[in-house]
Amino acid sequence: MAKKRKISFFKIIILTFIVFFLTGIIGAGYIFYSIASLDTLPEPDIALTSKFYDSNGDLLTTMYQEDRWEVTLNEIPLELQQAVIAVEDAHFYDHFGINLLSIGRAALRNIQKGRIVEGGSTITQQLAKNIYLTHDRTFQRKADELILTLHLERTYTKDEILNMYLNIIYFGHGNYGVESAAKRYFGKSAKDLTLAESSMLAGIPRGPGYYSPLIEGNQQAARNRQTHVLNRMVELEFITPAQKQEALDQELVYKSLESGDRPAGHFINYIASTHLEVLLDIQREDVYRGGLNIYTTLDPTMQAAAEDALRQELENFSQSYVDEQGILQPQGALVAVDPTNGHVKALVGGLNYRESNLNRAIDSKRQPGSAFKPFIYAKALDSGYTAASQILCEPIAIPNPGSNKDYEPKDYGGGFHYRHLTVREALVLSCNVSAVKVHMDIGPEETIRYAHNMGIKSHLDPYPSLALGTSTVTALEMAAAYIPLANGGMAAEPVFVTRITDHRGRVLWEQDYKQTAALDERVAYILTDILKGVLVYPGTGSAAGDILKRPAAGKTGTSNDYTDAYMVGYTPQLVASVYVGDDHNKSLGQTGGKLAVPIWANFMAKALMDYSPQDFSMPQGILQVKLCAETGLRQNERCSGPALEEIFISGTEPQEYCSEDTCPYVEPERRWQWPFDIPQLPWF
């Protein structure tokens, strides 16, 4: 049998040394070759927080994949910089990115414990790992980390590296970087942190789940960690023992972890998911990572008033119920727009964004009912009709395209007025028969053209029933389409965003404001004057009169079977559209005048509380004429019947006066008869 050869211990040592030596040579060669061949560092993919601002320039809300706010080193207190260096990399300013002593010390300790308990990574190494690599524990990843670390040190100054690190380090609760952490933990900017607050934050990245003072049960561990940070700062002579004690004596006040609805959730979600894609081809994912500054048109006071008005009415509605999805029904929407520039000042797409993110203001198309009628009368007044033109309300039958059955409109309650109504009366009383007659007289295609010119975007069907608002539209469209009435005939597209900048403040997009003429300003004024009457008795929106004490105009709407209730109204400063409806199309049992008007009026009263009442300006070319109520003609001075004042576009007013032939209230013209009517003059 062959004898086994024994390998001496000395030979084993020699072979092991050779293997490690060759491995080291190869590894070092790989690293130096990689450094030499790497011309530039890859662009780091760092997710930044996007911020939404209201119309006052105040922060409204944020969106992020990682909540990170980039700040410069000058905006970070020196004490916070020193606190982080003290516990993460005390020799940061002395080494070339790799601290061999720290690596050796960590390796020795790990061997003693039999497991990895300490890392020797420097701040630069941690930066390389966080912005370029995964956290996998492999030789390849560690080698790549060393290569990138040395390249970072070659490319950037120490201050630049520290600045980048302080902007990417994780502090728990989804917060990355010192600015985001300062806001989360203390509700303030990093530049305003005290030494006590800075030392508490500096200790958290070691283990956010263990050292976050916001987590119940962590308070003592967080306090011990803060003490350790302060002790290290004293050892490194960053602070004095007296400063350390003063910091420990300071009582820290933390910001609570809130969980609730995102402010103006439907408004913000629409911008992030749809609007930015239209403006800049920005996808929703880009918003969560892009660090954009988005300046919106939202007025926080008006938004709060809108949410309160909708909630107050619908949560107390006698027929409300909770559906199978746990959502209160009926739901509603409110859109408020500044008519002078189209800025959307408030938008509510439902009662509770957290419960239902369906945006009923933009995504739900419903029948506006009689709130559609002003588009018909806008065309009529532009085509020879006047506010005094008379229409007979009576049963009618109109051929209905696509149906073998004639269309037979009826008024609210199923009846008819059976008399002539002026255009003013017909609109104030919301006469359906009159609206359909005028609609068919001017032509459905013309009604559609005017509605689209004024702001409606949805497809409209050219049927007789269109006069009663049977084509579906959104609350946003209705608000936009009433802008020309409030703005002297000028239309404006709804505006949600005025400016977008990147995280460094460079302007990416800015609003280019445009107005277009949609109506003759005289038509807009006369129609507005008529719609003022809707808000006083016997108008269908008269419930608003007791709440809103300022000049205003508007129109109510109710769809078939009471499934949708609308109110669209305006002042010179604000247009607001209110919609109420059941998501499952159940009947509300109420008209727009009963259900939507109180919401609209309460909102407008609160939203305009700080605005002085303002009336609509009368343009040139408007005449006010005294008419005979019996005939609609100019009132004869011998007419003792009721009179009314009406306004006309100059040249469209009646020229004929009422007479004894046309009006029973006109006294016959007196003629002298011999000898009884001869004046008794003094010289006779």
XYZ file of C-alpha atoms in Angstrom:
684
model
C 0.000 0.000 0.000
C 1.294 3.456 -0.920
C 2.238 5.699 1.921
C 0.220 8.963 2.282
C 2.393 12.006 2.072
C 1.941 14.520 4.831
C 1.901 18.182 3.956
C 3.642 20.211 6.564
C 1.866 23.111 8.336
C 4.567 25.435 7.032
C 3.740 24.491 3.428
C 0.034 25.140 4.074
C 0.857 28.616 5.356
C 3.044 29.304 2.312
C 0.341 28.130 -0.127
C -2.339 30.135 1.636
C -0.165 33.251 1.497
C 0.496 32.717 -2.209
C -3.252 32.319 -2.929
C -4.149 35.455 -0.976
C -1.251 37.341 -2.551
C -2.265 36.397 -6.083
C -5.914 37.111 -5.302
C -4.917 40.510 -3.949
C -2.776 41.253 -7.008
C -5.598 40.231 -9.354
C -8.194 42.153 -7.331
C -6.041 45.240 -7.124
C -5.303 45.008 -10.839
C -9.022 44.700 -11.594
C -9.820 47.684 -9.412
C -7.073 49.915 -10.842
C -7.921 48.871 -14.409
C -11.603 49.620 -13.778
C -10.766 53.035 -12.328
C -8.510 53.882 -15.256
C -11.050 52.748 -17.846
C -13.955 54.605 -16.195
C -13.915 58.048 -17.804
C -16.969 59.454 -16.041
C -19.270 58.330 -13.293
C -22.680 57.084 -14.385
C -25.552 59.462 -13.796
C -27.033 58.558 -10.404
C -30.733 57.728 -10.408
C -31.862 59.435 -7.222
C -35.579 59.772 -6.575
C -36.586 63.222 -5.350
C -39.817 64.454 -3.810
C -42.119 66.505 -6.026
C -43.845 69.400 -4.310
C -47.221 70.973 -5.064
C -47.801 74.595 -4.095
C -51.093 76.471 -3.765
C -51.919 79.808 -5.385
C -50.256 81.654 -2.500
C -46.964 79.829 -3.056
C -47.343 77.765 0.136
C -46.627 74.033 0.157
C -49.817 72.105 -0.428
C -48.631 68.509 -0.513
C -45.883 66.229 -1.807
C -45.578 63.102 -3.931
C -42.655 60.744 -3.761
C -41.328 57.283 -4.171
C -38.693 58.259 -1.643
C -39.485 61.413 0.322
C -36.321 63.360 -0.438
C -35.848 67.147 -0.570
C -32.514 68.239 -1.980
C -30.730 71.034 -0.083
C -27.249 72.543 -0.344
C -24.584 72.069 2.316
C -24.984 75.731 3.277
C -28.592 74.964 4.229
C -27.528 72.181 6.615
C -26.364 73.299 10.086
C -22.669 72.644 10.795
C -23.694 70.845 13.996
C -25.771 68.359 11.984
C -22.892 67.783 9.550
C -20.523 67.172 12.460
C -22.984 64.893 14.247
C -23.264 62.643 11.198
C -19.488 62.593 10.669
C -18.931 61.793 14.367
C -20.918 58.552 14.250
C -20.538 57.535 10.606
C -16.987 58.444 9.550
C -14.878 60.422 12.032
C -11.898 60.577 9.631
C -13.991 61.577 6.616
C -11.879 64.619 5.772
C -8.585 62.686 6.214
C -8.909 59.555 4.068
C -9.157 58.996 0.297
C -12.562 57.304 0.449
C -11.425 54.058 2.072
C -10.397 53.912 5.724
C -8.053 50.903 6.059
C -7.928 51.176 9.853
C -11.723 51.079 10.078
C -11.894 48.125 7.723
C -9.284 46.241 9.777
C -10.987 47.050 13.069
C -14.383 45.954 11.699
C -12.897 42.730 10.300
C -11.276 41.855 13.644
C -14.504 42.455 15.520
C -16.525 40.393 13.037
C -14.039 37.498 13.450
C -14.339 37.721 17.230
C -18.143 37.606 17.058
C -18.268 34.961 14.335
C -20.639 37.060 12.269
C -20.853 40.466 10.621
C -21.622 42.963 13.370
C -19.767 46.017 12.110
C -18.960 47.545 8.750
C -15.944 49.609 7.903
C -17.616 51.634 5.181
C -16.832 55.308 4.905
C -19.353 57.999 4.000
C -18.066 57.897 0.416
C -18.505 54.120 0.253
C -22.037 54.399 1.600
C -22.773 57.074 -0.989
C -21.481 54.872 -3.810
C -23.591 51.946 -2.571
C -26.753 54.022 -2.178
C -26.730 55.857 -5.497
C -25.230 53.220 -7.795
C -25.475 49.722 -6.336
C -27.712 47.201 -4.630
C -27.184 46.061 -1.036
C -26.210 42.505 -2.047
C -23.247 41.119 -0.042
C -21.121 39.748 -2.885
C -17.478 40.148 -3.847
C -18.455 41.715 -7.171
C -20.663 44.300 -5.461
C -17.910 45.116 -2.943
C -15.344 45.465 -5.725
C -17.668 47.761 -7.674
C -18.207 49.765 -4.510
C -14.463 50.318 -4.080
C -14.084 51.358 -7.722
C -16.950 53.832 -7.527
C -15.756 55.115 -4.160
C -12.321 55.997 -5.486
C -13.855 57.561 -8.568
C -16.210 59.663 -6.430
C -13.232 60.931 -4.422
C -11.421 61.762 -7.661
C -14.421 63.585 -9.129
C -15.916 65.517 -6.211
C -14.678 67.551 -3.259
C -15.252 66.270 0.276
C -17.954 68.873 0.847
C -19.764 67.808 -2.327
C -19.622 64.164 -1.263
C -20.925 65.005 2.213
C -23.705 67.117 0.699
C -24.810 64.265 -1.583
C -24.696 61.803 1.303
C -26.799 64.003 3.585
C -29.403 64.231 0.818
C -29.725 60.476 0.235
C -29.342 58.831 3.673
C -32.467 57.029 4.957
C -34.105 58.201 8.206
C -37.124 55.898 8.362
C -40.844 56.465 7.696
C -40.161 56.849 3.962
C -37.926 59.883 4.509
C -34.600 60.292 2.727
C -32.143 63.100 3.359
C -31.840 65.533 6.245
C -34.415 68.014 4.928
C -37.173 65.430 4.618
C -36.191 63.971 8.015
C -36.275 67.382 9.712
C -39.784 67.995 8.378
C -40.999 64.525 9.364
C -39.574 64.424 12.883
C -39.680 68.067 13.933
C -41.919 69.836 11.412
C -39.220 72.281 10.369
C -36.512 72.813 7.788
C -33.069 71.304 8.425
C -31.516 74.779 8.592
C -33.572 75.495 11.719
C -32.543 72.411 13.708
C -30.945 72.773 17.128
C -27.960 70.730 18.356
C -30.329 68.489 20.324
C -32.471 67.823 17.261
C -29.436 67.365 15.005
C -27.853 64.797 17.326
C -31.121 62.874 17.539
C -31.443 62.753 13.736
C -27.792 61.790 13.221
C -28.279 58.635 15.274
C -31.307 57.343 13.373
C -29.759 56.044 10.079
C -27.894 53.294 11.963
C -31.265 51.559 12.438
C -34.420 53.642 11.797
C -36.728 50.883 12.984
C -34.903 50.776 16.312
C -33.855 54.381 16.872
C -36.835 56.360 15.490
C -38.361 58.206 18.474
C -41.701 58.296 16.664
C -42.163 54.545 17.108
C -43.725 53.534 20.386
C -41.199 51.793 22.636
C -38.162 53.301 20.907
C -37.818 56.384 23.064
C -35.098 55.072 25.418
C -33.047 53.547 22.613
C -33.317 56.809 20.682
C -32.242 58.759 23.755
C -29.238 56.474 24.314
C -28.256 56.825 20.668
C -28.490 60.626 20.896
C -26.221 60.545 23.953
C -23.705 58.438 22.056
C -23.695 60.942 19.170
C -23.108 63.845 21.555
C -20.312 61.942 23.349
C -18.556 61.331 20.034
C -18.910 65.013 19.150
C -17.247 65.940 22.454
C -14.433 63.404 21.836
C -13.781 64.912 18.416
C -13.956 68.424 19.925
C -16.866 69.437 17.730
C -18.733 70.655 20.827
C -17.951 71.258 24.506
C -19.256 69.163 27.415
C -21.452 72.119 28.383
C -23.059 72.161 24.921
C -23.605 68.424 25.165
C -25.417 68.792 28.484
C -27.507 71.678 27.188
C -28.594 69.515 24.231
C -29.487 66.612 26.533
C -31.538 68.937 28.716
C -33.588 70.229 25.783
C -37.048 68.667 25.557
C -37.649 67.509 22.006
C -41.101 68.069 20.492
C -41.887 65.659 17.668
C -44.341 65.982 14.843
C -46.954 63.240 15.046
C -47.265 60.639 12.317
C -50.425 61.776 10.571
C -52.589 59.582 8.430
C -55.486 61.155 6.652
C -56.741 62.479 3.371
C -54.264 64.158 1.094
C -55.176 67.872 0.924
C -57.299 68.463 -2.185
C -56.793 64.817 -3.128
C -58.885 64.782 -6.305
C -57.297 68.025 -7.514
C -53.721 66.824 -6.925
C -54.363 63.350 -8.300
C -55.772 64.785 -11.541
C -52.680 66.948 -12.026
C -50.274 64.095 -11.297
C -52.045 61.389 -13.288
C -53.376 63.320 -16.299
C -52.677 67.033 -16.503
C -48.870 66.924 -16.381
C -48.808 64.353 -19.152
C -50.728 66.786 -21.357
C -48.493 69.747 -20.481
C -45.043 68.140 -20.489
C -45.501 64.466 -21.337
C -44.671 63.740 -17.689
C -45.879 60.354 -16.506
C -47.138 59.743 -12.989
C -43.992 57.739 -12.153
C -41.890 60.767 -13.088
C -43.827 62.885 -10.610
C -42.998 60.437 -7.824
C -39.266 60.549 -8.601
C -38.622 63.807 -10.437
C -38.291 66.409 -7.688
C -40.617 68.778 -9.529
C -41.975 72.018 -8.096
C -45.553 72.328 -9.337
C -47.270 75.650 -8.754
C -51.036 75.204 -8.849
C -54.011 77.538 -8.963
C -55.687 76.074 -5.866
C -56.914 78.566 -3.265
C -56.764 76.761 0.111
C -59.533 78.889 1.640
C -61.893 78.205 -1.260
C -60.957 74.525 -1.282
C -61.836 74.208 2.406
C -65.118 76.041 1.812
C -65.958 73.688 -1.066
C -65.259 70.553 0.962
C -67.246 71.870 3.927
C -70.267 72.902 1.835
C -70.493 69.565 0.058
C -69.963 67.511 3.214
C -72.404 69.515 5.335
C -75.277 69.077 2.890
C -74.748 65.475 1.818
C -73.816 63.956 5.170
C -77.074 65.366 6.552
C -79.204 64.428 3.533
C -82.231 62.504 4.709
C -81.958 59.872 1.961
C -78.224 59.202 2.302
C -76.986 55.621 2.771
C -73.731 53.631 2.722
C -73.322 51.375 -0.307
C -71.685 47.931 -0.501
C -68.238 49.491 -0.960
C -68.658 51.482 2.248
C -69.083 54.781 0.383
C -71.704 57.276 1.466
C -74.315 57.949 -1.211
C -75.222 60.244 -2.828
C -71.859 61.728 -3.730
C -71.117 65.074 -5.304
C -68.603 67.370 -6.936
C -67.785 71.056 -6.906
C -65.555 73.047 -9.249
C -64.799 76.751 -8.777
C -63.016 78.796 -11.441
C -61.800 82.377 -11.633
C -63.584 83.633 -14.792
C -60.952 86.279 -15.517
C -58.178 83.758 -16.167
C -59.612 80.232 -15.922
C -57.697 79.368 -12.745
C -59.335 76.448 -10.942
C -59.545 77.741 -7.366
C -61.240 74.696 -5.835
C -62.117 71.194 -6.965
C -63.814 68.466 -4.950
C -64.416 65.134 -6.656
C -66.199 63.410 -3.794
C -66.848 63.510 -0.070
C -63.737 61.607 0.994
C -60.698 61.033 -1.249
C -59.368 58.256 0.986
C -62.624 56.311 0.708
C -63.133 56.953 -3.010
C -60.620 58.481 -5.397
C -63.180 58.575 -8.221
C -63.072 62.172 -9.432
C -66.720 63.008 -10.029
C -65.799 66.545 -11.069
C -63.758 65.393 -14.071
C -64.304 61.681 -14.724
C -68.063 61.328 -14.145
C -70.279 62.456 -16.993
C -73.847 63.199 -15.970
C -76.877 64.986 -17.417
C -76.865 68.695 -16.495
C -80.605 69.051 -17.000
C -81.867 72.607 -17.321
C -78.427 74.005 -16.460
C -77.780 73.435 -20.170
C -80.463 75.911 -21.268
C -78.287 79.080 -21.193
C -76.361 77.736 -24.205
C -79.594 77.638 -26.206
C -80.635 81.142 -25.220
C -77.129 82.486 -25.862
C -77.535 81.513 -29.507
C -81.135 82.763 -29.548
C -80.190 86.212 -28.217
C -77.463 86.332 -30.858
C -79.990 85.473 -33.585
C -82.763 88.022 -33.169
C -84.501 86.872 -30.004
C -84.714 89.361 -27.167
C -85.370 88.962 -23.464
C -88.925 90.131 -24.242
C -89.601 87.704 -27.102
C -92.630 85.583 -26.323
C -92.977 81.806 -26.557
C -96.206 79.896 -26.062
C -95.950 77.080 -23.528
C -98.343 74.385 -24.740
C -98.310 70.673 -25.548
C -96.138 69.956 -28.600
C -94.954 66.888 -30.486
C -91.651 66.968 -32.380
C -90.299 64.231 -34.661
C -87.457 62.509 -32.831
C -84.544 61.278 -34.999
C -83.987 57.558 -34.632
C -87.366 56.967 -33.012
C -90.847 56.197 -34.276
C -92.281 58.162 -31.399
C -92.540 61.944 -31.329
C -90.774 63.851 -28.585
C -93.310 65.506 -26.276
C -91.648 67.694 -23.644
C -93.438 68.661 -20.456
C -92.647 71.106 -17.715
C -91.678 70.209 -14.155
C -94.548 68.275 -12.620
C -95.824 67.141 -16.031
C -97.894 70.225 -16.845
C -97.792 73.325 -19.038
C -98.125 77.055 -18.513
C -100.681 77.401 -21.323
C -99.657 81.004 -21.968
C -97.023 83.095 -23.634
C -93.796 83.481 -21.664
C -91.067 85.954 -22.393
C -87.571 84.566 -22.835
C -86.781 86.015 -19.419
C -89.725 84.245 -17.791
C -89.048 80.996 -19.614
C -85.472 80.823 -18.387
C -86.195 81.986 -14.826
C -89.059 79.525 -14.449
C -87.112 76.872 -16.399
C -89.895 76.204 -18.893
C -89.013 73.047 -20.803
C -91.426 73.547 -23.695
C -90.076 77.032 -24.404
C -86.473 75.795 -24.356
C -87.244 72.960 -26.795
C -89.117 75.329 -29.125
C -86.236 77.807 -29.227
C -83.713 74.980 -29.573
C -85.517 73.595 -32.620
C -86.013 77.070 -34.059
C -82.316 77.998 -33.989
C -81.305 74.444 -34.890
C -79.745 71.743 -32.673
C -76.416 72.031 -34.511
C -76.247 75.717 -33.587
C -76.984 74.923 -29.961
C -74.116 72.450 -30.006
C -71.779 74.937 -31.686
C -72.443 77.575 -29.048
C -72.087 75.092 -26.182
C -68.727 73.949 -27.537
C -67.557 77.518 -28.148
C -68.411 78.399 -24.566
C -66.477 75.492 -23.043
C -68.249 72.132 -23.350
C -65.863 69.442 -24.646
C -68.069 66.342 -24.599
C -69.987 65.010 -27.570
C -73.529 66.378 -27.735
C -76.375 64.654 -29.573
C -78.433 66.914 -31.895
C -81.789 65.726 -30.594
C -84.750 67.792 -29.424
C -84.143 66.561 -25.865
C -80.676 68.158 -25.858
C -82.481 71.366 -24.868
C -83.169 69.769 -21.496
C -79.569 68.685 -20.924
C -79.838 65.007 -21.789
C -76.291 64.698 -23.186
C -73.777 63.949 -20.447
C -71.019 66.370 -19.423
C -68.735 66.901 -16.427
C -68.931 69.427 -13.624
C -65.614 70.904 -14.810
C -67.019 71.445 -18.296
C -70.099 73.183 -16.916
C -68.003 75.548 -14.816
C -65.789 76.342 -17.799
C -68.757 76.894 -20.120
C -70.270 79.517 -17.805
C -67.027 81.552 -17.819
C -68.096 83.622 -20.890
C -71.277 84.648 -19.065
C -69.290 85.944 -16.094
C -66.436 87.371 -18.165
C -68.080 89.585 -20.768
C -68.298 86.880 -23.423
C -64.642 85.810 -23.172
C -63.924 82.097 -22.724
C -60.895 80.693 -20.887
C -59.627 77.141 -20.615
C -59.526 75.798 -17.050
C -56.004 76.211 -15.659
C -54.650 73.933 -12.906
C -50.930 74.703 -13.050
C -49.202 78.030 -13.647
C -45.548 76.975 -13.534
C -43.329 73.896 -13.207
C -39.659 73.931 -12.233
C -37.119 71.195 -11.616
C -35.492 70.577 -8.233
C -32.929 73.281 -8.952
C -35.549 75.890 -9.786
C -35.108 75.861 -13.567
C -38.417 76.619 -15.313
C -39.653 73.638 -17.326
C -43.049 75.063 -18.260
C -44.991 78.248 -17.681
C -48.618 79.033 -18.416
C -49.356 81.027 -21.539
C -52.629 82.699 -20.678
C -55.205 82.984 -23.473
C -58.782 84.178 -23.770
C -61.052 83.741 -26.762
C -64.269 85.525 -27.672
C -67.136 83.061 -27.329
C -70.096 85.449 -27.070
C -71.038 88.990 -27.893
C -70.491 90.791 -24.583
C -73.991 92.275 -24.878
C -75.501 88.793 -25.195
C -73.494 87.661 -22.150
C -74.743 90.650 -20.148
C -78.424 90.190 -21.043
C -78.291 86.459 -20.376
C -76.606 87.150 -17.032
C -79.261 89.715 -16.170
C -81.919 87.082 -16.856
C -80.088 84.437 -14.823
C -79.961 86.796 -11.847
C -83.689 86.243 -11.635
C -83.158 82.495 -11.148
C -81.759 83.244 -7.679
C -84.804 85.189 -6.454
C -88.423 84.154 -6.122
C -90.016 82.593 -8.155
C -86.766 81.421 -9.780
C -85.734 77.783 -9.399
C -82.610 78.807 -7.463
C -84.306 81.226 -5.085
C -83.009 79.243 -2.068
C -79.637 80.925 -2.698
C -81.039 84.403 -2.083
C -81.155 84.026 1.699
C -77.541 82.813 1.854
C -75.567 84.755 -0.756
C -75.943 88.487 -0.251
C -74.292 89.805 -3.411
C -75.047 90.130 -7.150
C -74.958 86.662 -8.697
C -76.537 84.635 -11.482
C -76.976 80.971 -12.203
C -79.090 78.076 -13.381
C -80.317 74.890 -11.767
C -80.667 71.523 -13.450
C -82.368 68.212 -12.710
C -82.164 65.109 -14.893
C -84.913 62.614 -15.618
C -86.046 60.602 -12.599
C -84.098 62.977 -10.317
C -80.863 61.001 -10.693
C -78.692 64.122 -11.153
C -78.927 67.547 -9.536
C -76.953 70.560 -10.784
C -76.372 74.169 -9.929
C -74.015 76.361 -11.923
C -73.724 79.965 -10.828
C -71.351 82.879 -10.811
C -70.360 86.351 -9.769
C -67.832 88.540 -11.618
C -65.118 87.007 -9.397
C -66.016 83.311 -9.350
C -67.856 80.594 -11.287
C -68.887 77.452 -9.431
C -70.489 74.250 -10.635
C -72.095 71.811 -8.191
C -73.186 68.304 -9.055
C -74.967 65.803 -6.794
C -75.748 62.235 -7.800
C -75.756 58.615 -6.712
C -72.880 56.529 -8.078
C -75.397 53.752 -8.718
C -77.898 56.045 -10.517
C -80.534 55.854 -7.832
C -83.084 58.632 -7.688
C -82.306 61.529 -5.371
C -85.950 62.480 -5.061
C -84.860 66.127 -5.129
C -84.330 68.833 -7.730
C -81.168 70.805 -8.291
C -82.911 73.782 -6.706
C -83.457 71.843 -3.493
C -80.227 69.871 -3.236
C -77.455 71.549 -5.241
C -78.359 75.218 -4.692
C -77.708 75.266 -0.895
C -74.274 73.692 -1.494
C -73.466 76.294 -4.143
C -74.721 79.238 -2.089
C -72.943 78.201 1.110
C -69.725 77.676 -0.789
C -69.921 81.014 -2.607
C -70.706 82.887 0.611
C -67.610 81.475 2.342
C -65.317 81.565 -0.677
C -66.062 85.245 -1.376
C -66.150 86.366 2.240
C -63.057 88.537 1.776
C -64.166 89.914 -1.609
C -66.273 93.044 -1.900
C -69.630 92.516 -3.636
C -69.346 93.430 -7.293
C -72.044 93.719 -9.957
C -71.687 92.798 -13.589
C -70.569 95.701 -15.783
C -73.023 96.818 -18.454
C -71.273 97.067 -21.828
C -71.979 99.753 -24.396
C -74.849 99.095 -26.776
C -77.400 98.087 -24.138
C -80.690 99.985 -23.868
C -83.245 99.865 -21.079
C -86.817 100.234 -22.324
C -90.160 100.464 -20.536
C -92.560 97.882 -21.947
C -96.240 97.184 -21.675
C -96.532 93.899 -19.807
C -99.734 93.050 -21.673
C -98.363 93.321 -25.206
C -94.601 93.335 -24.899
C -94.525 96.573 -26.894
C -93.214 99.906 -25.724
C -95.618 101.278 -23.167
C -97.847 104.094 -24.364
C -98.022 107.031 -21.964
C -101.813 106.525 -21.949
C -101.416 102.869 -20.874
C -102.482 102.300 -17.256
C -101.609 98.616 -17.287
C -98.606 96.969 -15.604
C -95.230 97.949 -16.993
C -91.866 96.256 -16.967
C -88.333 97.389 -17.615
C -86.369 95.300 -20.075
C -82.905 95.553 -21.568
C -82.052 95.119 -25.236
C -79.121 95.121 -27.556
C -79.378 98.499 -29.258
C -81.451 98.125 -32.417
C -83.417 95.067 -31.259
C -85.803 96.929 -28.951
C -89.501 97.194 -29.984
C -90.296 100.290 -32.019
C -94.094 100.042 -31.796
C -96.096 101.355 -28.833
C -99.128 99.662 -27.389
C -102.449 101.259 -28.405
C -106.134 100.938 -27.731
C -106.205 98.415 -30.584
C -103.635 96.131 -28.963
C -103.930 96.820 -25.239
C -107.098 97.121 -23.109
C -105.256 99.405 -20.663
C -104.682 102.207 -23.151
C -107.152 105.074 -22.737
C -108.658 106.328 -26.018
C -107.025 109.403 -27.396
C -109.167 112.487 -26.533
C -110.317 114.808 -29.399
C -111.800 118.321 -29.029
C -115.523 118.479 -29.763
C -117.362 121.813 -30.437
C -118.306 123.588 -28.279
C -117.595 121.586 -25.093
C -113.875 121.072 -25.373
C -113.001 124.625 -26.391
C -110.496 125.904 -23.891
C -111.861 128.743 -21.724
C -109.217 131.264 -22.495
C -109.253 134.563 -20.473
C -109.787 136.768 -23.513
C -112.941 134.928 -24.592
